[in-house]
Every structure is written in structure tokens, then in C-alpha cells.
mmCIF file with all atom_site columns, C-alpha atoms in Angstrom:
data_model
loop_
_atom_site.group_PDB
_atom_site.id
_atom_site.type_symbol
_atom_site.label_atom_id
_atom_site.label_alt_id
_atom_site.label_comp_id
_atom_site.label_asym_id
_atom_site.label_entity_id
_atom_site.label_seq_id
_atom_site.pdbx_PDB_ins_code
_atom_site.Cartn_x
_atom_site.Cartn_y
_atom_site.Cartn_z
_atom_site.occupancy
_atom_site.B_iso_or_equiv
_atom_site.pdbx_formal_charge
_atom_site.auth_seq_id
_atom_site.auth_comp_id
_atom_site.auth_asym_id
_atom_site.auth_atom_id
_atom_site.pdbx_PDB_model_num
ATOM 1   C CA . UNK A 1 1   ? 13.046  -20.910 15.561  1.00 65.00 ? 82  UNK A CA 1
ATOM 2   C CA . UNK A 1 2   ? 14.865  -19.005 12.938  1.00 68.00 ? 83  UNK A CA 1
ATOM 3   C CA . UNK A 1 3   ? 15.001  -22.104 9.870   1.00 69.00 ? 84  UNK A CA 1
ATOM 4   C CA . UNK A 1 4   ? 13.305  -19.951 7.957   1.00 75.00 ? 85  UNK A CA 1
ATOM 5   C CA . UNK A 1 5   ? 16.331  -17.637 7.286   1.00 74.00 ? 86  UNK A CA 1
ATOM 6   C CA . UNK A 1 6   ? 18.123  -19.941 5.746   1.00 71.00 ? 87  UNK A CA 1
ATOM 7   C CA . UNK A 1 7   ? 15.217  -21.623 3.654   1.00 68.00 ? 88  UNK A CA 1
ATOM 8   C CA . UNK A 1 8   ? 15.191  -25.086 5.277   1.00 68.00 ? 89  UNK A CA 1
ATOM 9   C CA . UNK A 1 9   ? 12.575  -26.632 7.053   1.00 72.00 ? 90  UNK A CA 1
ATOM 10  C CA . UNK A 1 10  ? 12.647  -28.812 10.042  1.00 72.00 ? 91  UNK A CA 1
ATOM 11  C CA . UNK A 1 11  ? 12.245  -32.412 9.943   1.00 74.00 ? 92  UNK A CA 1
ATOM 12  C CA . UNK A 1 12  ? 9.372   -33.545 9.878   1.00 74.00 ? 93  UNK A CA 1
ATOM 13  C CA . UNK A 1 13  ? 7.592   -30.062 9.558   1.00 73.00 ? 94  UNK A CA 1
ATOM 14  C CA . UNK A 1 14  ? 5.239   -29.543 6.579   1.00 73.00 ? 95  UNK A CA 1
ATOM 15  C CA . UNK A 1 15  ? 5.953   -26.517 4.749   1.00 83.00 ? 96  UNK A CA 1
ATOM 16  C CA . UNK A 1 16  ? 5.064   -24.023 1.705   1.00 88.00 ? 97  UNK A CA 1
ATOM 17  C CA . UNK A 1 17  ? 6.863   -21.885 -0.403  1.00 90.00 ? 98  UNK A CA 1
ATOM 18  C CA . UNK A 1 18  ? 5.120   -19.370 -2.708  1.00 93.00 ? 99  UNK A CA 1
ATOM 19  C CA . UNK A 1 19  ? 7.157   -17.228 -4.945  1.00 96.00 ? 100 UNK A CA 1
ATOM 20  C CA . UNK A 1 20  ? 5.121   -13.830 -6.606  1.00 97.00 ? 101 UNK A CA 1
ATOM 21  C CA . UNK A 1 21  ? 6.867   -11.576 -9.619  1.00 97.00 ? 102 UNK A CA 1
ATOM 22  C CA . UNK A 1 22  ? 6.564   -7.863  -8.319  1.00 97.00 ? 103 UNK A CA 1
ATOM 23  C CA . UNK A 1 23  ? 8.095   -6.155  -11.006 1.00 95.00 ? 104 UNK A CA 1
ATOM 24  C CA . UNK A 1 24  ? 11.242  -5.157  -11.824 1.00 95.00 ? 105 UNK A CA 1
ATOM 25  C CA . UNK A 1 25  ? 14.250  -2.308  -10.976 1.00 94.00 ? 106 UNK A CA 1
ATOM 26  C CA . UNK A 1 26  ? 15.323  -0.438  -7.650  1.00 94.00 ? 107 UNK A CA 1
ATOM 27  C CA . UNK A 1 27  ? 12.465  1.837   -7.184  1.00 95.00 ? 108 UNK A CA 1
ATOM 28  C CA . UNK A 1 28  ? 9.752   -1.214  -7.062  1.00 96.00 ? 109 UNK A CA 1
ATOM 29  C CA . UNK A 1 29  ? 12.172  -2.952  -4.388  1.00 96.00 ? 110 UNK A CA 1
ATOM 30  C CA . UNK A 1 30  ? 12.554  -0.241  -2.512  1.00 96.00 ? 111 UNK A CA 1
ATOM 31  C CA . UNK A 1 31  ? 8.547   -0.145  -2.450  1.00 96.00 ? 112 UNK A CA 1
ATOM 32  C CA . UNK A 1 32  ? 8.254   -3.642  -1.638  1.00 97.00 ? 113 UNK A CA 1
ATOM 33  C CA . UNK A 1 33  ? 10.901  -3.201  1.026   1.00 97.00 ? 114 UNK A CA 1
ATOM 34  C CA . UNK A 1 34  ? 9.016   -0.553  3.079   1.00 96.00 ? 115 UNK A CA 1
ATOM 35  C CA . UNK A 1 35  ? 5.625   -1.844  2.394   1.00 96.00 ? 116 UNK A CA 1
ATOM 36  C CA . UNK A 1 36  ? 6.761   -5.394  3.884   1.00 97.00 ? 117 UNK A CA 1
ATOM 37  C CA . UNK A 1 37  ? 8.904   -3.980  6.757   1.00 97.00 ? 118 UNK A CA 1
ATOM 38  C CA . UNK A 1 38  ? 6.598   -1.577  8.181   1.00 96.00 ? 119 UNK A CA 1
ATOM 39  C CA . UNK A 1 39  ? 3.592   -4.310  8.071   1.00 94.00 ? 120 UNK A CA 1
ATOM 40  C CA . UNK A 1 40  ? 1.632   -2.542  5.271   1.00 95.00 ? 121 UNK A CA 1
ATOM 41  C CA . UNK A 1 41  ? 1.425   -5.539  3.230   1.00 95.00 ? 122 UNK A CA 1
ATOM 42  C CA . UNK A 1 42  ? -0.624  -7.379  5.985   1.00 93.00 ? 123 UNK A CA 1
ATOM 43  C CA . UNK A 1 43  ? -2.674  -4.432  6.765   1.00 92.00 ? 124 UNK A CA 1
ATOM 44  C CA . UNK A 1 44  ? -3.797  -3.933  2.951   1.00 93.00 ? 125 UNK A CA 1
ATOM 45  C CA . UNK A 1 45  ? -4.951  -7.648  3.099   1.00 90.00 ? 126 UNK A CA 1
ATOM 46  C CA . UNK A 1 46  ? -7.429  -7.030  5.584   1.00 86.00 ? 127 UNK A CA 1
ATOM 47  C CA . UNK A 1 47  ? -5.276  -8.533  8.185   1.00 86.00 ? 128 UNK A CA 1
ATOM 48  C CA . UNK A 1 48  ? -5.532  -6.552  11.684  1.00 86.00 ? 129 UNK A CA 1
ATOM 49  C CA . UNK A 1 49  ? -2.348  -5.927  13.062  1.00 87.00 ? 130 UNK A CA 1
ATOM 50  C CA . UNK A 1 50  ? -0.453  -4.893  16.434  1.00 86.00 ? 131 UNK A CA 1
ATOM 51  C CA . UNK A 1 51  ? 2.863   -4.541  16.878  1.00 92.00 ? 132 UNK A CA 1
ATOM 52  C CA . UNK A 1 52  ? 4.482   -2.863  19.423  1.00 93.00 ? 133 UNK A CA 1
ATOM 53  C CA . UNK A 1 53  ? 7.375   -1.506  16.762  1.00 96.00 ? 134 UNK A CA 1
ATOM 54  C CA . UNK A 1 54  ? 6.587   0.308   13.727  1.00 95.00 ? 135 UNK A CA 1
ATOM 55  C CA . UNK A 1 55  ? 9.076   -2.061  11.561  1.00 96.00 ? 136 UNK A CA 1
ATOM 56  C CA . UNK A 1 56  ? 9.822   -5.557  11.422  1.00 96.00 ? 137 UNK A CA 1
ATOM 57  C CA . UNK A 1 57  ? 12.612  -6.549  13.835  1.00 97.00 ? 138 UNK A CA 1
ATOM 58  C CA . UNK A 1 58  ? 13.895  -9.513  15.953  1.00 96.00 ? 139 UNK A CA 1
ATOM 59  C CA . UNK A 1 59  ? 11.952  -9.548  19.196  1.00 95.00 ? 140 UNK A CA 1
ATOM 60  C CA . UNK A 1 60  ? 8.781   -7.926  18.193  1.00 96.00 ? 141 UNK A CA 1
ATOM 61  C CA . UNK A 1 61  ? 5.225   -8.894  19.268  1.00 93.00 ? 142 UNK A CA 1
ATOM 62  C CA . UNK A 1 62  ? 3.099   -8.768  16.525  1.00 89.00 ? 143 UNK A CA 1
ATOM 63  C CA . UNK A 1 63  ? -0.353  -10.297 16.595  1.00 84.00 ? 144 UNK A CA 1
ATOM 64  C CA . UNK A 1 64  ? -2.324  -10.896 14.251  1.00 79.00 ? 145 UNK A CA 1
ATOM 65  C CA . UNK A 1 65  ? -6.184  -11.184 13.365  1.00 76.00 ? 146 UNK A CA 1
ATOM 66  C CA . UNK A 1 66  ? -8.319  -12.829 10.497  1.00 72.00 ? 147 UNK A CA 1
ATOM 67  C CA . UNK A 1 67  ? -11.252 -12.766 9.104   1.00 66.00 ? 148 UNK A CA 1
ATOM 68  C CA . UNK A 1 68  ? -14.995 -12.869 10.132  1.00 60.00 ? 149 UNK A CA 1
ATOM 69  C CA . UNK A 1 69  ? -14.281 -15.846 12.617  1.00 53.00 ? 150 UNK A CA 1
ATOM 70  C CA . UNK A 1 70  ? -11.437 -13.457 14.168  1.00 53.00 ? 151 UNK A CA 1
ATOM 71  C CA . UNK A 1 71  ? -9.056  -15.985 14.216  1.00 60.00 ? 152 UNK A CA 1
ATOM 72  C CA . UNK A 1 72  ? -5.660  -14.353 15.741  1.00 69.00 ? 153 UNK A CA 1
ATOM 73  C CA . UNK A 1 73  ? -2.325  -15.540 17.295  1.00 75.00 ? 154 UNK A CA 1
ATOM 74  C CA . UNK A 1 74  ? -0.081  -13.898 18.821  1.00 84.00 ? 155 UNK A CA 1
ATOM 75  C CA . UNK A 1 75  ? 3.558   -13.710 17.472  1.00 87.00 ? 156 UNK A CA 1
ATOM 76  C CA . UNK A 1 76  ? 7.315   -13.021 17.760  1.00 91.00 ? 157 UNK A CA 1
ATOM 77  C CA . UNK A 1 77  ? 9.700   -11.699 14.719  1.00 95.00 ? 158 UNK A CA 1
ATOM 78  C CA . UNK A 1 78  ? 12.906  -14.350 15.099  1.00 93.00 ? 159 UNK A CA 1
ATOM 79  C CA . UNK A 1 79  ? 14.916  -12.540 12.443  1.00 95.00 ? 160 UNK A CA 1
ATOM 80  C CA . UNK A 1 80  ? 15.030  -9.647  10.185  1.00 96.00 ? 161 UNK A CA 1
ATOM 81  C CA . UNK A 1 81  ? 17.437  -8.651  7.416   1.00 95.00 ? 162 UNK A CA 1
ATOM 82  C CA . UNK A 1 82  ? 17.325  -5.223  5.100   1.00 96.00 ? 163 UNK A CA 1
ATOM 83  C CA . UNK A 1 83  ? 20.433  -6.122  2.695   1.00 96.00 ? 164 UNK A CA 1
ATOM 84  C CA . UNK A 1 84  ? 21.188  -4.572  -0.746  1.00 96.00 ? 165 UNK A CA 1
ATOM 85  C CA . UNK A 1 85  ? 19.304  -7.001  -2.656  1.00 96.00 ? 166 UNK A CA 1
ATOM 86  C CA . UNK A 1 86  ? 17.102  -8.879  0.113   1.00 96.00 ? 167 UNK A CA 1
ATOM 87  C CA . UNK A 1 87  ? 15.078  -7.581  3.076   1.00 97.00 ? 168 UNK A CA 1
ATOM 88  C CA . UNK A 1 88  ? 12.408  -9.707  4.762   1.00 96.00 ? 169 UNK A CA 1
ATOM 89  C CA . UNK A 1 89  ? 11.322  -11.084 8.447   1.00 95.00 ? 170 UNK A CA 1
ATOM 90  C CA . UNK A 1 90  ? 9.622   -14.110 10.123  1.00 93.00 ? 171 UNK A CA 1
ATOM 91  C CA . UNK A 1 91  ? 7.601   -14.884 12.775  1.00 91.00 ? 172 UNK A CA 1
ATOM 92  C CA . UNK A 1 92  ? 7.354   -17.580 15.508  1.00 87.00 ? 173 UNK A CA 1
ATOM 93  C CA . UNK A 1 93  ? 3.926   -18.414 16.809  1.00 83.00 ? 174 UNK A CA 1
ATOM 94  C CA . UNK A 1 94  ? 3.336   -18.063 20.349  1.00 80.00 ? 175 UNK A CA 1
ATOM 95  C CA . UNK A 1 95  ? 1.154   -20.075 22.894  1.00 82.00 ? 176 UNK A CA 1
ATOM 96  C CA . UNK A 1 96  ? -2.288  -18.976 21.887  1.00 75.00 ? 177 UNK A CA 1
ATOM 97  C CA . UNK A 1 97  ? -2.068  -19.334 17.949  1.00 69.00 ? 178 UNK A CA 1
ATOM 98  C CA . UNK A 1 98  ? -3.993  -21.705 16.921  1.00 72.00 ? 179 UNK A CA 1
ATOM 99  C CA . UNK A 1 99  ? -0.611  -23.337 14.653  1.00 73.00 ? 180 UNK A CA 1
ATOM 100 C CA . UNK A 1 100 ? 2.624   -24.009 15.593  1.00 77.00 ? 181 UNK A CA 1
ATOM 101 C CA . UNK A 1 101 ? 5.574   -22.877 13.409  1.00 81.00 ? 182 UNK A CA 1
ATOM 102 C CA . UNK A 1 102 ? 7.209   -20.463 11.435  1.00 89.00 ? 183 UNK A CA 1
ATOM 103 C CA . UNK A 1 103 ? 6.278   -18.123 8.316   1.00 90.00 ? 184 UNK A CA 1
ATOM 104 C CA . UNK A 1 104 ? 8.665   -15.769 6.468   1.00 93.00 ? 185 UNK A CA 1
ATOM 105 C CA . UNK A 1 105 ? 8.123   -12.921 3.944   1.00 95.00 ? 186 UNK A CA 1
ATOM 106 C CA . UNK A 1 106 ? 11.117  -12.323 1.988   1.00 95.00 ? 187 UNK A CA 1
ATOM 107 C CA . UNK A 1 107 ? 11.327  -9.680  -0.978  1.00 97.00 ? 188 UNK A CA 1
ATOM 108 C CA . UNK A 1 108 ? 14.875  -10.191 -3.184  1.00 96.00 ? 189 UNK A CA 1
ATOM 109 C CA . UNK A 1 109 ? 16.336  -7.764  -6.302  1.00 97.00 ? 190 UNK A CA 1
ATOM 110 C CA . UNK A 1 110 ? 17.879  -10.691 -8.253  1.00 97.00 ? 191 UNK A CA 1
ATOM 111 C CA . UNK A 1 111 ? 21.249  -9.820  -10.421 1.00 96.00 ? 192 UNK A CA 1
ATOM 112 C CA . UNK A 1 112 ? 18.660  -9.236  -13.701 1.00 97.00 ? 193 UNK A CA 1
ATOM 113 C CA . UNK A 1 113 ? 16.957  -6.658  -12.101 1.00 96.00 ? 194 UNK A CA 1
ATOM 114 C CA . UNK A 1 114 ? 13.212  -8.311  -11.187 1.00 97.00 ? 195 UNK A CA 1
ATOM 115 C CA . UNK A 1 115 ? 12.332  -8.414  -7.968  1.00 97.00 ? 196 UNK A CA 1
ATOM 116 C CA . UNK A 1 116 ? 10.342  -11.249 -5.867  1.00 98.00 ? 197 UNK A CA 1
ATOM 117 C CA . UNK A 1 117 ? 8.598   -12.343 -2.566  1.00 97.00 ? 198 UNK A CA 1
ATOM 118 C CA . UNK A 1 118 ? 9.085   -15.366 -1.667  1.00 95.00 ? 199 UNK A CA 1
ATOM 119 C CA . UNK A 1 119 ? 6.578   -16.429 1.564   1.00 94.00 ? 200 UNK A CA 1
ATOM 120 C CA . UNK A 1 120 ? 7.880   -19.712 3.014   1.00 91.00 ? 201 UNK A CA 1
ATOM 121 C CA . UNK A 1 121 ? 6.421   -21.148 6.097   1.00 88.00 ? 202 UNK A CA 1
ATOM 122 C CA . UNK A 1 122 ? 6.181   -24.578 8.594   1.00 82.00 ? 203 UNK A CA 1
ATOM 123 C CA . UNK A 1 123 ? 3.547   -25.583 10.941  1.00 73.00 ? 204 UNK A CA 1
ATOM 124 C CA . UNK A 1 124 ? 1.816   -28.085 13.236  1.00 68.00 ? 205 UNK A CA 1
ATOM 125 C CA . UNK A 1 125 ? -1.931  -27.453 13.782  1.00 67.00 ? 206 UNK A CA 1
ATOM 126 C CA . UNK A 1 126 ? -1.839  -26.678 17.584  1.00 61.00 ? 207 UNK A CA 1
ATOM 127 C CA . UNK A 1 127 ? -5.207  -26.820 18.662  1.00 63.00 ? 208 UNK A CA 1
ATOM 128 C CA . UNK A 1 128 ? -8.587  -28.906 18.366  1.00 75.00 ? 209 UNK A CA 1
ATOM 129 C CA . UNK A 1 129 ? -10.212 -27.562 15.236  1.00 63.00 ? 210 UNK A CA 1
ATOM 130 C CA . UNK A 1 130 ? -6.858  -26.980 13.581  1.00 60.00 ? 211 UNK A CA 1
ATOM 131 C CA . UNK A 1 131 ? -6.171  -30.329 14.089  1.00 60.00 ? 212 UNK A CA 1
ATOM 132 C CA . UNK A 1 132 ? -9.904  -31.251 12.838  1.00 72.00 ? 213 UNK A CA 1
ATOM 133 C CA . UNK A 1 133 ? -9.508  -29.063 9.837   1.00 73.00 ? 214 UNK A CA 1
ATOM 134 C CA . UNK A 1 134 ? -6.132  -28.931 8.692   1.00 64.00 ? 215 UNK A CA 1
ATOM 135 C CA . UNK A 1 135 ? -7.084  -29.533 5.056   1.00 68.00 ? 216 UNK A CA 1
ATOM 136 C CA . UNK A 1 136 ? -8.547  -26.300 4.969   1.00 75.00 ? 217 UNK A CA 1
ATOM 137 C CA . UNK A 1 137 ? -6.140  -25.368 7.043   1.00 70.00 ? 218 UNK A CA 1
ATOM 138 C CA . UNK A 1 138 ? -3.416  -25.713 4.488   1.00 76.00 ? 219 UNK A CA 1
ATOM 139 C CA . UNK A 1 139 ? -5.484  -24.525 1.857   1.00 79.00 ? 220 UNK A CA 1
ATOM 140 C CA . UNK A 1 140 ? -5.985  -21.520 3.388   1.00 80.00 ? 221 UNK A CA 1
ATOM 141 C CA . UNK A 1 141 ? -2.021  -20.770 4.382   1.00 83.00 ? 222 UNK A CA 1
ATOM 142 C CA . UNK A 1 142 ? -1.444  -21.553 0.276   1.00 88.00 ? 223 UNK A CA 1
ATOM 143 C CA . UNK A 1 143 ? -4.012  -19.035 -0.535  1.00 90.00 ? 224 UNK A CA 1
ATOM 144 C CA . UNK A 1 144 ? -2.774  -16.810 2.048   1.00 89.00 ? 225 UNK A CA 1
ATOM 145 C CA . UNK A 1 145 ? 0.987   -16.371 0.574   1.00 93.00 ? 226 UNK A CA 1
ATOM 146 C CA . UNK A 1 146 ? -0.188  -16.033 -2.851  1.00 94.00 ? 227 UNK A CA 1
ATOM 147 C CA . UNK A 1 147 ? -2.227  -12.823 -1.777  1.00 95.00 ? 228 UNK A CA 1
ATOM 148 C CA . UNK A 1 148 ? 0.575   -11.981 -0.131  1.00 95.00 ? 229 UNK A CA 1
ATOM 149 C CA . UNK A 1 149 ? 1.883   -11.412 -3.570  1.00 96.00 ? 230 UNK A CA 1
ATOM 150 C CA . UNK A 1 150 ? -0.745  -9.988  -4.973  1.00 96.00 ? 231 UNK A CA 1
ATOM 151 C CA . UNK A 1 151 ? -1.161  -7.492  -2.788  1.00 96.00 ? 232 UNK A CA 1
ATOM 152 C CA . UNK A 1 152 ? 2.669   -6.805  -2.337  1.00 97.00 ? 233 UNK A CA 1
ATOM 153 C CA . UNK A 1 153 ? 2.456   -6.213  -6.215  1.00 96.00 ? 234 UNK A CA 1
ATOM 154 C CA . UNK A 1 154 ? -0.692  -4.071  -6.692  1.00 95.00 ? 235 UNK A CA 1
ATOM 155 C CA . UNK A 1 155 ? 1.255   -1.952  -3.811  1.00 95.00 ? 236 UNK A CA 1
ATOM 156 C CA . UNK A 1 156 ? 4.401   -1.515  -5.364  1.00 91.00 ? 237 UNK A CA 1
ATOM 157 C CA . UNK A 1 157 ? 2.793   -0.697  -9.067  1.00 82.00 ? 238 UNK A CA 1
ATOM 158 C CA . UNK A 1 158 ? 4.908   2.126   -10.211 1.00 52.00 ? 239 UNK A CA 1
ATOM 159 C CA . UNK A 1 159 ? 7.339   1.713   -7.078  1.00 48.00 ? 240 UNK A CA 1
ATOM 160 C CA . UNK A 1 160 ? 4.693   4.165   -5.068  1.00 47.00 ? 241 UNK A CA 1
ATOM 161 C CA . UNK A 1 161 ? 3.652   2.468   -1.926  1.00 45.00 ? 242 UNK A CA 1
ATOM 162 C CA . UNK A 1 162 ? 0.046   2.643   -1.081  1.00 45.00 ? 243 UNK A CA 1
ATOM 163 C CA . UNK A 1 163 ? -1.330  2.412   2.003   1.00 45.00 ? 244 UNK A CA 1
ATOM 164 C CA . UNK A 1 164 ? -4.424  0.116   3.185   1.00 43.00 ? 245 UNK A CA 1
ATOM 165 C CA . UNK A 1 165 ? -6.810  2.586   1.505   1.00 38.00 ? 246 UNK A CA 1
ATOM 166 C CA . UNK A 1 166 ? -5.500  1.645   -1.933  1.00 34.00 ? 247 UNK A CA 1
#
């Protein structure tokens, strides 16, 4: 738990890594920031969620639900970081989710200003029809973080957060 933080991926482990544009400049960061941290990225995606903390932070239980087949999971946040120019969090699945691993949602003010989410993840299919369709499986976590993006963008237009109504 926790490779995420650092970028790497365990052994073995397939993984993704989907990188968005969000704009540029402090205010639009800022935006992002929030709208990651306090789950409103997720939420805006059509993604139910429950946490039992209104922010992003190590040890919370978030879990999650999906679409019309109400696929959900249950998950822990294994590390969280609000820096200057990065802020961003992952979750561990727990027993229940129907994968095994690790995604992260990181959102970084690079040195020329623009700013960027990067979603990286790893994972195991962990149960039956996972395992059965993990072609879709992957397709779907690829189309997954680049909505991520897109959302995360269309949310920070004009560095004004919007909420799930937007």
C-alpha cells in the first residue's frame, strides 16, 4: 500500500497512468485542489460517494458506487499530501471491491505555471466476473481516469469550483 506516492508500481502489478491539462495559474490549482480533496470530482462524475471525513486523508473509509449495475467497493485513503505545487490522495481497496490495488489522483502546478492531474493506478481483478471480464475491465479504469480529467477541468474553468449540479 502506498506505491502510488512515489509513482512506482509493484512488480508484477498492471498499471495506468493518465495525465489531463487543467489549465493554467494559481487560482485554477487552487480549484482543482479543493474540488479533488473534498471528493467533488468523483461526485460530479456520477460516482456515489461516502466517506466518513469531508476531505481526503490517510485512514479514511471511502466507498464508492458505479453505475447502473451498482458496482461499489469499499476503500481506505493510504496517503494524502496538500504541498505548494502538488496535492492529491490514493486509495487501497478493501475486501469486498471487486479489484485489488491501488489508484491515485494527483493535481501538480508545474514551474511554467500549467497545472495537471495525473490518475495512476494498479490492480488484480479480485473476484469471478472481474476475472472473466478484465478486458473491459481495463477499458473501463482507462476511460475512467480520463473523465477524471475532464471533469476535474470543466470544474475548475475559470478557477470557480462547481459543485455536482454543474
Amino acid at each position: 500500500m502506498g506505491g502510488t506516492a512515489h509513482g512506482g508500481l509493484p512488480p508484477g502489478w498492471p498499471g495506468l497512468r493518465v495525465r489531463t491539462r487543467l489549465g493554467g495559474g494559481e487560482v485554477v490549482f487552487r480549484a482543482a485542489c479543493d474540488a479533488l480533496m473534498e471528493w467533488r470530482m468523483h461526485r460530479t462524475m456520477g460516482v456515489r460517494v461516502t466517506a466518513d471525513a469531508p476531505r481526503a486523508a490517510p485512514g479514511v473509509t471511502v466507498g464508492l458506487g458505479v453505475g447502473a449495475l451498482r458496482v461499489h467497493g469499499l476503500c481506505r485513503v493510504v496517503w494524502a499530501a496538500e504541498e505548494e505545487r502538488r496535492a492529491g490522495w490514493a486509495y487501497g481497496t478493501l475486501p469486498g471491491h471487486p479489484v485489488r490495488g491501488e489508484e491515485a489522483f494527483v493535481v501538480e502546478r508545474r514551474e511554467d505555471g500549467s497545472v495537471w492531474l495525473t490518475v495512476s493506478a494498479y490492480s488484480r481483478p479480485h473476484t469471478r466476473w472481474t476475472r472473466a471480464l478484465l478486458p473491459l475491465v481495463r477499458v473501463f479504469q482507462r476511460a475512467y481516469a480520463h473523465r477524471c480529467g475532464q471533469v476535474l477541468r470543466r470544474l475548475c474553468r475559470g478557477g470557480v469550483p462547481r459543485g455536482p449540479e454543474a
